Amino acid sequence: MEKLEFKKEFAERLKKADTLLFFTGAGISAESGIATFRGKDGLWNKLKPEELANFNAFMKNPDMVWEWYQYRRQIVDESKPNNGHKAIVDFEKFFKVYISTQNVDNLHARAGSTKIEELHGSIVRNFCIDCKTFYNHQELKFEKKVPHCEKCNGLIRPDVVWFGENLRGDAFPNSEKFAKECDICFVVGTSAIVYPAAYIPQTAKNYGAYIVEINIEPTELTYSADYSIFGKSGEILPQIFNLAATLKI
Ligand code: BJW
Ligand code: ZN
């Protein structure tokens, strides 16, 4: 990729910034070989979310839903963090860095990032729908059919957030805190149409952050972003890090 010329206003904001929030979606992991949800090659283009990504679908056909998640876990296991995930780790050299991700693939943590909130959970964890005991993916790796809890015999499901479910734990309130605190909010590789997650960059903007979108194409957020950079995040984020390094030294 050719060297990018960044907007002067952005370079000025980056120079002054102390705290960065990266609000990420499936697009940041696309270059690691993990399919996005929407768009031409997206999962929802071939499969129906209503048959796979909600609790009723799981209760109706738990083996099918389980098999689909086992298939996706295998892809995630075989994938590696890409230059986009790695650049976000590098930013920690110069800034306080927060991540609020919609991704369930654990790649930010595997890259080495530290402050991460997973808004839609994680496919490397599972839990029993009755007694809520947690089981990690590695211990259930070879289960082809939905497993049952060893304590209460309840069905075990992936610890992801399906449509119609509330976001669990403190992931959303903590992400809101990040949004209120950050100086720049980078919105990376997300269509920004799934709520309540999509409120996070809106909150950041309302609290005065500069919003920088990085995506291969325009999205719902483009009109309200301060700066949209179109291209692959694995190519753009390292260039932004290089710019930050020259500004902060
Ligand atoms: C690149 C790139 C590269 C590519 N570089 N960029 C009507 C009925 C029922 C509910 C609703 C309704 N209307 C609204 C709702 C609420 C609903 C919602 O928002 N729906 C909208 C879609 C309409 N939300 C919910 O249901 C949420 N819960 C909730 O609201 O609770 C309250 C409630 C209670 C009771 C009843 C109703 C409400 C929960 C949402 C959970 C979302 N879950 C999923 C699945 C997770 C598990 C799994 O992985 O299987 O989360 S859906 C899916 O979408 C996944 C993602 O995290 C999420 C966001 O997608 P993302 O990351 O933006 O990916 P894409 O594919 O959309 O975009 C990728 C982008 O990358 C694109 O822009 C590309 O251009 C770009 N890209 N390559 C940079 N190399
Ligand atoms: Zn149980």
Short mmCIF file of C-alpha atoms and ligand atoms in Angstrom, two decimals:
data_model
loop_
_atom_site.label_atom_id
_atom_site.label_comp_id
_atom_site.label_asym_id
_atom_site.label_seq_id
_atom_site.Cartn_x
_atom_site.Cartn_y
_atom_site.Cartn_z
CA MET A 1 0.00 0.00 0.00
CA GLU A 2 1.22 3.52 -0.81
CA LYS A 3 2.16 5.84 2.05
CA LEU A 4 -0.93 7.74 3.21
CA GLU A 5 -1.12 11.50 3.64
CA PHE A 6 -3.14 12.14 6.79
CA LYS A 7 -5.33 15.17 7.41
CA LYS A 8 -3.47 17.93 9.33
CA GLU A 9 -6.31 18.34 11.81
CA PHE A 10 -6.03 14.62 12.66
CA ALA A 11 -2.26 14.84 13.21
CA GLU A 12 -2.84 17.78 15.58
CA ARG A 13 -5.46 15.86 17.57
CA LEU A 14 -3.17 12.81 17.73
CA LYS A 15 -0.26 14.90 19.01
CA LYS A 16 -2.38 16.30 21.86
CA ALA A 17 -4.19 13.05 22.69
CA ASP A 18 -3.60 11.04 25.87
CA THR A 19 -6.35 8.43 25.63
CA LEU A 20 -7.43 6.42 22.60
CA LEU A 21 -10.45 4.15 22.24
CA PHE A 22 -10.53 1.54 19.49
CA PHE A 23 -14.12 0.45 18.85
CA THR A 24 -13.69 -2.59 16.61
CA GLY A 25 -15.80 -4.97 14.54
CA ALA A 26 -15.43 -8.00 12.32
CA GLY A 27 -13.51 -6.08 9.63
CA ILE A 28 -10.38 -5.82 11.78
CA SER A 29 -10.15 -9.63 11.80
CA ALA A 30 -10.92 -10.06 8.09
CA GLU A 31 -7.21 -9.98 7.25
CA SER A 32 -6.72 -12.84 9.74
CA GLY A 33 -9.05 -14.96 7.60
CA ILE A 34 -12.17 -14.63 9.78
CA ALA A 35 -15.34 -13.86 7.82
CA THR A 36 -17.34 -10.70 8.54
CA PHE A 37 -21.13 -10.90 9.04
CA ARG A 38 -22.51 -8.58 6.39
CA GLY A 39 -21.52 -7.73 2.83
CA LYS A 40 -20.69 -9.92 -0.15
CA ASP A 41 -18.59 -12.56 1.64
CA GLY A 42 -20.30 -12.11 5.02
CA LEU A 43 -21.68 -15.00 7.10
CA TRP A 44 -25.23 -13.57 6.99
CA ASN A 45 -25.10 -13.61 3.21
CA LYS A 46 -25.15 -17.42 3.21
CA LEU A 47 -26.70 -18.23 6.58
CA LYS A 48 -29.73 -16.88 8.38
CA PRO A 49 -28.97 -15.12 11.69
CA GLU A 50 -32.46 -15.99 12.94
CA GLU A 51 -31.60 -19.73 12.58
CA LEU A 52 -28.22 -19.49 14.29
CA ALA A 53 -27.74 -16.39 16.42
CA ASN A 54 -30.63 -16.32 18.84
CA PHE A 55 -31.62 -18.32 21.90
CA ASN A 56 -34.81 -19.81 20.40
CA ALA A 57 -32.82 -21.19 17.46
CA PHE A 58 -30.41 -22.80 19.92
CA MET A 59 -33.24 -24.42 21.89
CA LYS A 60 -34.88 -25.64 18.68
CA ASN A 61 -31.75 -27.13 17.19
CA PRO A 62 -28.88 -27.06 19.72
CA ASP A 63 -26.70 -29.54 17.82
CA MET A 64 -26.79 -27.47 14.62
CA VAL A 65 -26.00 -24.20 16.42
CA TRP A 66 -23.26 -25.91 18.45
CA GLU A 67 -21.72 -27.36 15.27
CA TRP A 68 -21.67 -23.93 13.64
CA TYR A 69 -19.79 -22.43 16.60
CA GLN A 70 -17.35 -25.37 16.72
CA TYR A 71 -16.61 -24.74 13.02
CA ARG A 72 -15.98 -21.03 13.67
CA ARG A 73 -13.83 -21.81 16.73
CA GLN A 74 -11.61 -24.01 14.59
CA ILE A 75 -11.08 -21.10 12.16
CA VAL A 76 -10.31 -18.77 15.07
CA ASP A 77 -7.88 -21.33 16.60
CA GLU A 78 -6.01 -21.52 13.31
CA SER A 79 -5.92 -17.74 12.79
CA LYS A 80 -3.40 -15.21 14.06
CA PRO A 81 -3.70 -11.54 15.03
CA ASN A 82 -2.85 -9.35 12.01
CA ASN A 83 -0.98 -6.05 11.67
CA GLY A 84 -4.13 -4.12 12.67
CA HIS A 85 -4.42 -5.92 16.04
CA LYS A 86 -0.65 -5.59 16.53
CA ALA A 87 -0.61 -1.84 15.78
CA ILE A 88 -3.23 -1.29 18.50
CA VAL A 89 -0.86 -2.97 20.98
CA ASP A 90 1.97 -0.66 19.80
CA PHE A 91 -0.13 2.46 20.55
CA GLU A 92 0.22 1.55 24.25
CA LYS A 93 3.81 2.88 24.04
CA PHE A 94 2.52 6.46 23.75
CA PHE A 95 -1.12 6.51 24.89
CA LYS A 96 -3.60 5.08 27.35
CA VAL A 97 -5.39 2.61 25.09
CA TYR A 98 -8.85 1.13 25.51
CA ILE A 99 -10.54 -1.42 23.27
CA SER A 100 -14.26 -1.98 23.07
CA THR A 101 -14.79 -4.81 20.61
CA GLN A 102 -17.86 -6.42 19.13
CA ASN A 103 -15.70 -9.38 18.09
CA VAL A 104 -15.88 -12.75 19.81
CA ASP A 105 -12.58 -14.06 18.40
CA ASN A 106 -10.19 -13.15 21.26
CA LEU A 107 -7.61 -11.81 18.75
CA HIS A 108 -7.04 -8.48 20.55
CA ALA A 109 -6.05 -10.38 23.71
CA ARG A 110 -3.89 -12.82 21.73
CA ALA A 111 -2.13 -9.83 20.12
CA GLY A 112 -1.26 -8.56 23.61
CA SER A 113 -3.70 -5.69 24.22
CA THR A 114 -4.55 -5.17 27.86
CA LYS A 115 -7.74 -3.13 28.44
CA ILE A 116 -10.41 -4.90 26.40
CA GLU A 117 -14.19 -5.03 26.78
CA GLU A 118 -15.95 -7.72 24.74
CA LEU A 119 -19.44 -6.37 24.05
CA HIS A 120 -20.71 -9.56 22.37
CA GLY A 121 -18.85 -12.08 24.54
CA SER A 122 -16.33 -14.63 23.37
CA ILE A 123 -16.49 -17.93 21.50
CA VAL A 124 -13.58 -19.30 23.50
CA ARG A 125 -15.93 -19.54 26.51
CA ASN A 126 -19.15 -21.49 27.06
CA PHE A 127 -21.61 -21.72 29.91
CA CYS A 128 -24.42 -23.96 31.13
CA ILE A 129 -27.80 -22.36 30.44
CA ASP A 130 -29.17 -23.63 33.79
CA CYS A 131 -26.48 -23.34 36.49
CA LYS A 132 -24.20 -20.90 34.56
CA THR A 133 -21.03 -22.96 35.13
CA PHE A 134 -18.32 -21.88 32.67
CA TYR A 135 -16.49 -24.25 30.36
CA ASN A 136 -13.65 -23.14 28.13
CA HIS A 137 -13.46 -24.01 24.48
CA GLN A 138 -10.35 -26.17 24.80
CA GLU A 139 -12.03 -28.62 27.22
CA LEU A 140 -14.99 -29.09 24.83
CA LYS A 141 -12.98 -28.88 21.62
CA PHE A 142 -13.83 -32.38 20.37
CA GLU A 143 -17.59 -32.31 21.13
CA LYS A 144 -19.44 -32.65 17.84
CA LYS A 145 -22.90 -32.50 19.48
CA VAL A 146 -24.03 -30.02 22.07
CA PRO A 147 -22.51 -31.06 25.43
CA HIS A 148 -24.38 -31.20 28.75
CA CYS A 149 -23.24 -29.71 32.03
CA GLU A 150 -21.42 -32.16 34.29
CA LYS A 151 -23.05 -30.56 37.37
CA CYS A 152 -26.70 -30.26 36.36
CA ASN A 153 -27.02 -31.80 32.87
CA GLY A 154 -28.14 -28.46 31.38
CA LEU A 155 -27.26 -27.55 27.79
CA ILE A 156 -23.94 -25.78 27.28
CA ARG A 157 -23.95 -22.75 24.97
CA PRO A 158 -21.26 -20.39 23.65
CA ASP A 159 -20.73 -17.25 25.76
CA VAL A 160 -21.71 -14.91 22.94
CA VAL A 161 -24.51 -12.35 22.81
CA TRP A 162 -27.28 -13.36 20.44
CA PHE A 163 -29.94 -11.06 18.96
CA GLY A 164 -32.55 -10.07 21.52
CA GLU A 165 -30.19 -10.73 24.45
CA ASN A 166 -28.88 -8.10 26.80
CA LEU A 167 -25.15 -7.46 26.84
CA ARG A 168 -23.68 -9.28 29.83
CA GLY A 169 -21.63 -8.06 32.77
CA ASP A 170 -20.00 -4.64 32.72
CA ALA A 171 -18.86 -4.66 29.07
CA PHE A 172 -21.29 -1.94 27.99
CA PRO A 173 -21.03 0.42 31.02
CA ASN A 174 -17.22 0.10 30.95
CA SER A 175 -17.19 0.84 27.21
CA GLU A 176 -19.34 3.90 27.88
CA LYS A 177 -16.72 5.06 30.41
CA PHE A 178 -13.99 4.59 27.79
CA ALA A 179 -16.09 6.58 25.30
CA LYS A 180 -16.54 9.46 27.75
CA GLU A 181 -12.83 9.53 28.62
CA CYS A 182 -11.11 9.15 25.23
CA ASP A 183 -9.65 11.97 23.14
CA ILE A 184 -9.83 10.03 19.88
CA CYS A 185 -12.21 7.17 19.10
CA PHE A 186 -11.11 4.96 16.20
CA VAL A 187 -14.03 3.03 14.72
CA VAL A 188 -12.44 0.12 12.92
CA GLY A 189 -14.00 -2.48 10.61
CA THR A 190 -17.61 -2.29 11.72
CA SER A 191 -20.84 -1.60 9.85
CA ALA A 192 -21.95 0.16 13.09
CA ILE A 193 -25.56 -0.99 12.73
CA VAL A 194 -25.90 -3.31 15.72
CA TYR A 195 -27.19 -1.70 18.91
CA PRO A 196 -26.55 -1.00 21.72
CA ALA A 197 -22.86 -1.40 20.69
CA ALA A 198 -23.17 1.31 18.02
CA TYR A 199 -23.97 3.86 20.75
CA ILE A 200 -20.31 3.74 21.87
CA PRO A 201 -18.82 5.96 19.11
CA GLN A 202 -21.88 8.23 19.36
CA THR A 203 -21.22 8.68 23.08
CA ALA A 204 -17.55 9.38 22.39
CA LYS A 205 -18.56 12.10 19.94
CA ASN A 206 -21.10 13.60 22.35
CA TYR A 207 -18.35 13.84 24.97
CA GLY A 208 -15.98 15.66 22.63
CA ALA A 209 -13.81 12.90 21.15
CA TYR A 210 -12.51 13.13 17.59
CA ILE A 211 -14.00 10.23 15.61
CA VAL A 212 -11.80 8.47 13.06
CA GLU A 213 -13.34 5.74 10.98
CA ILE A 214 -11.25 3.08 9.27
CA ASN A 215 -13.15 0.87 6.86
CA ILE A 216 -12.89 -0.44 3.31
CA GLU A 217 -16.17 1.32 2.47
CA PRO A 218 -18.55 4.01 3.81
CA THR A 219 -20.86 2.96 6.67
CA GLU A 220 -23.74 4.25 8.80
CA LEU A 221 -21.18 6.19 10.78
CA THR A 222 -19.38 7.94 7.92
CA TYR A 223 -21.60 11.04 7.95
CA SER A 224 -20.93 11.70 11.63
CA ALA A 225 -17.21 10.77 11.69
CA ASP A 226 -14.67 13.60 11.78
CA TYR A 227 -12.35 11.70 9.49
CA SER A 228 -12.96 8.56 7.41
CA ILE A 229 -9.97 6.67 6.06
CA PHE A 230 -10.90 4.06 3.48
CA GLY A 231 -8.71 0.97 3.18
CA LYS A 232 -7.75 -2.19 5.06
CA SER A 233 -7.21 -1.71 8.78
CA GLY A 234 -4.15 -4.00 8.73
CA GLU A 235 -2.51 -1.53 6.37
CA ILE A 236 -3.82 1.78 7.78
CA LEU A 237 -3.38 1.26 11.54
CA PRO A 238 0.41 0.63 11.33
CA GLN A 239 0.76 3.85 9.29
CA ILE A 240 -1.19 5.80 11.93
CA PHE A 241 1.07 4.30 14.59
CA ASN A 242 4.15 5.46 12.63
CA LEU A 243 2.67 8.96 12.45
CA ALA A 244 1.97 8.92 16.21
CA ALA A 245 5.52 7.77 16.92
CA THR A 246 6.98 10.74 14.99
CA LEU A 247 4.61 13.15 16.78
CA LYS A 248 5.20 11.82 20.30
CA ILE A 249 9.00 11.51 20.30
C1 BJW B 1 -13.01 -3.93 6.82
C2 BJW B 1 -12.14 -4.87 6.33
C3 BJW B 1 -10.79 -4.57 6.47
C4 BJW B 1 -14.06 -5.62 5.94
N1 BJW B 1 -10.42 -3.44 7.06
N2 BJW B 1 -12.72 -2.79 7.39
C5 BJW B 1 -35.53 -5.72 15.84
C6 BJW B 1 -35.76 -6.96 16.43
C7 BJW B 1 -34.92 -7.48 17.44
C8 BJW B 1 -33.86 -6.74 17.87
C9 BJW B 1 -33.64 -5.52 17.26
C10 BJW B 1 -34.46 -5.00 16.29
N3 BJW B 1 -34.01 -3.79 15.92
C11 BJW B 1 -32.91 -3.55 16.66
C12 BJW B 1 -32.69 -4.58 17.47
C13 BJW B 1 -31.62 -4.74 18.40
C14 BJW B 1 -30.53 -5.61 17.82
C15 BJW B 1 -29.93 -4.89 16.63
O1 BJW B 1 -29.12 -3.99 16.77
N4 BJW B 1 -30.32 -5.27 15.40
C16 BJW B 1 -29.90 -4.54 14.19
C17 BJW B 1 -29.01 -5.44 13.35
C18 BJW B 1 -31.15 -4.12 13.47
N5 BJW B 1 -29.58 -5.78 18.88
C19 BJW B 1 -29.67 -6.76 19.76
O2 BJW B 1 -30.50 -7.65 19.68
C20 BJW B 1 -28.67 -6.69 20.89
N6 BJW B 1 -29.34 -6.82 22.14
C21 BJW B 1 -30.29 -5.97 22.54
O3 BJW B 1 -30.64 -5.02 21.88
O4 BJW B 1 -30.81 -6.28 23.78
C22 BJW B 1 -32.00 -5.58 24.18
C23 BJW B 1 -33.18 -6.38 23.72
C24 BJW B 1 -33.69 -7.33 24.59
C25 BJW B 1 -34.80 -8.08 24.19
C26 BJW B 1 -35.37 -7.89 22.92
C27 BJW B 1 -34.81 -6.96 22.02
C28 BJW B 1 -33.72 -6.21 22.45
C29 BJW B 1 -27.67 -7.84 20.82
C30 BJW B 1 -26.88 -7.79 19.55
C31 BJW B 1 -25.98 -9.04 19.50
C32 BJW B 1 -25.23 -9.11 18.17
N7 BJW B 1 -24.66 -10.40 18.04
C33 BJW B 1 -23.82 -10.69 16.90
C34 BJW B 1 -23.48 -12.20 16.90
C35 BJW B 1 -22.44 -12.52 17.99
C36 BJW B 1 -22.22 -13.98 18.13
C37 BJW B 1 -21.54 -14.59 16.94
O5 BJW B 1 -20.43 -14.17 16.56
O6 BJW B 1 -22.11 -15.54 16.40
O7 BJW B 1 -22.62 -9.89 16.96
S1 BJW B 1 -24.54 -10.24 15.33
C38 BJW B 1 -23.02 -9.71 14.59
O8 BJW B 1 -23.10 -8.28 14.32
C39 BJW B 1 -21.95 -9.87 15.67
C40 BJW B 1 -21.14 -8.61 15.51
O9 BJW B 1 -20.41 -8.33 16.69
C41 BJW B 1 -22.20 -7.59 15.18
C42 BJW B 1 -21.65 -6.37 14.49
O10 BJW B 1 -21.13 -6.66 13.25
P1 BJW B 1 -19.79 -5.97 12.71
O11 BJW B 1 -18.66 -6.33 13.59
O12 BJW B 1 -20.04 -4.53 12.49
O13 BJW B 1 -19.55 -6.75 11.34
P2 BJW B 1 -20.18 -6.46 9.89
O14 BJW B 1 -19.98 -7.70 9.09
O15 BJW B 1 -21.53 -5.91 9.96
O16 BJW B 1 -19.25 -5.30 9.32
C43 BJW B 1 -17.88 -5.53 8.99
C44 BJW B 1 -17.31 -4.21 8.49
O17 BJW B 1 -15.92 -4.39 8.25
C45 BJW B 1 -17.93 -3.73 7.16
O18 BJW B 1 -18.29 -2.35 7.29
C46 BJW B 1 -16.79 -3.90 6.15
O19 BJW B 1 -16.81 -2.89 5.14
C47 BJW B 1 -15.58 -3.75 7.02
N8 BJW B 1 -14.35 -4.44 6.58
N9 BJW B 1 -12.92 -5.92 5.77
C48 BJW B 1 -11.40 -2.57 7.50
N10 BJW B 1 -9.85 -5.43 5.99
ZN ZN B 2 -25.19 -26.71 34.80
#
